Each structure stands twice: as structure tokens, then as C-alpha cells.
Short mmCIF file of C-alpha atoms in Angstrom, two decimals:
data_model
loop_
_atom_site.label_atom_id
_atom_site.label_comp_id
_atom_site.label_asym_id
_atom_site.label_seq_id
_atom_site.Cartn_x
_atom_site.Cartn_y
_atom_site.Cartn_z
CA UNK A 1 91.78 21.03 33.09
CA UNK A 2 90.41 20.24 36.65
CA UNK A 3 93.64 18.49 37.44
CA UNK A 4 95.71 21.30 36.43
CA UNK A 5 93.87 23.83 38.68
CA UNK A 6 94.17 21.59 41.78
CA UNK A 7 97.79 21.31 41.17
CA UNK A 8 98.15 25.10 40.98
CA UNK A 9 96.46 25.52 44.22
CA UNK A 10 98.25 22.54 46.05
CA UNK A 11 101.54 24.55 44.70
CA UNK A 12 100.44 27.31 46.15
CA UNK A 13 99.78 25.74 49.44
CA UNK A 14 103.16 24.17 49.68
CA UNK A 15 104.91 27.21 48.70
CA UNK A 16 103.09 29.14 51.74
CA UNK A 17 103.98 26.36 53.91
CA UNK A 18 107.58 26.29 53.13
CA UNK A 19 107.64 30.10 53.47
CA UNK A 20 106.09 29.97 57.16
CA UNK A 21 108.75 27.21 58.06
CA UNK A 22 111.55 29.21 56.75
CA UNK A 23 110.40 32.36 58.56
CA UNK A 24 109.86 30.06 61.98
CA UNK A 25 113.24 28.73 61.69
CA UNK A 26 114.84 32.37 60.99
CA UNK A 27 112.95 33.56 64.12
CA UNK A 28 114.25 30.60 66.16
CA UNK A 29 117.94 31.29 64.84
CA UNK A 30 117.97 35.08 65.62
CA UNK A 31 116.60 34.29 69.42
CA UNK A 32 119.21 31.79 69.59
CA UNK A 33 122.08 34.24 68.35
CA UNK A 34 120.64 36.91 70.54
CA UNK A 35 120.59 34.70 73.81
CA UNK A 36 124.26 33.61 72.97
CA UNK A 37 125.46 37.34 72.36
CA UNK A 38 123.77 38.39 75.70
CA UNK A 39 125.54 35.51 77.53
CA UNK A 40 128.91 36.31 75.61
CA UNK A 41 128.77 39.94 76.80
CA UNK A 42 127.63 39.33 80.18
CA UNK A 43 130.46 36.87 80.54
CA UNK A 44 133.03 39.57 79.26
CA UNK A 45 131.74 42.16 81.52
CA UNK A 46 131.78 39.98 84.37
CA UNK A 47 135.29 38.59 83.71
CA UNK A 48 137.30 41.50 82.13
CA UNK A 49 141.28 42.14 82.18
CA UNK A 50 142.35 43.59 85.25
CA UNK A 51 144.93 45.81 83.56
CA UNK A 52 144.91 46.77 79.82
CA UNK A 53 148.61 45.93 79.39
CA UNK A 54 149.91 42.45 79.82
CA UNK A 55 152.91 41.04 81.64
CA UNK A 56 154.85 41.03 78.36
CA UNK A 57 154.43 44.87 78.29
CA UNK A 58 155.76 45.69 81.69
CA UNK A 59 159.19 43.44 81.60
CA UNK A 60 162.00 43.43 79.22
CA UNK A 61 163.30 40.14 77.84
CA UNK A 62 166.43 38.61 79.65
CA UNK A 63 169.65 38.31 77.85
#
């Protein structure tokens, strides 16, 4: 019976550790994603299009 109780305690400890590792991984991924999005937004704001219409909108096709 003692082995079974020890097994239950170890099992609970392993589940707790797995949850902590999963949470740490999620936090790391969220931090990376927010940094990437911030860089992308800054890049887009710094180098946006000059005009809304492209060259194709201004000229007709040649025959």
C-alpha cells in the first residue's frame, strides 16, 4: 500500500511540473509573438505606401 501512495505523490508532482513547464512555454511564446508584432507594426508605420493607388490604377493599358 505504501508504494501505491508513493506512486500517487510522484504522479501528482510530475503533473505539477509539467503544468509549470507548459505555462513557462506559453509565456515565452506570447512574449516572442508580442515582440514580433511590435516590430512588424513599427516597420509598417515607418515604410508605408506613398499613395493609396498603385501605378496600374493611374494609367490605362497600351494597345
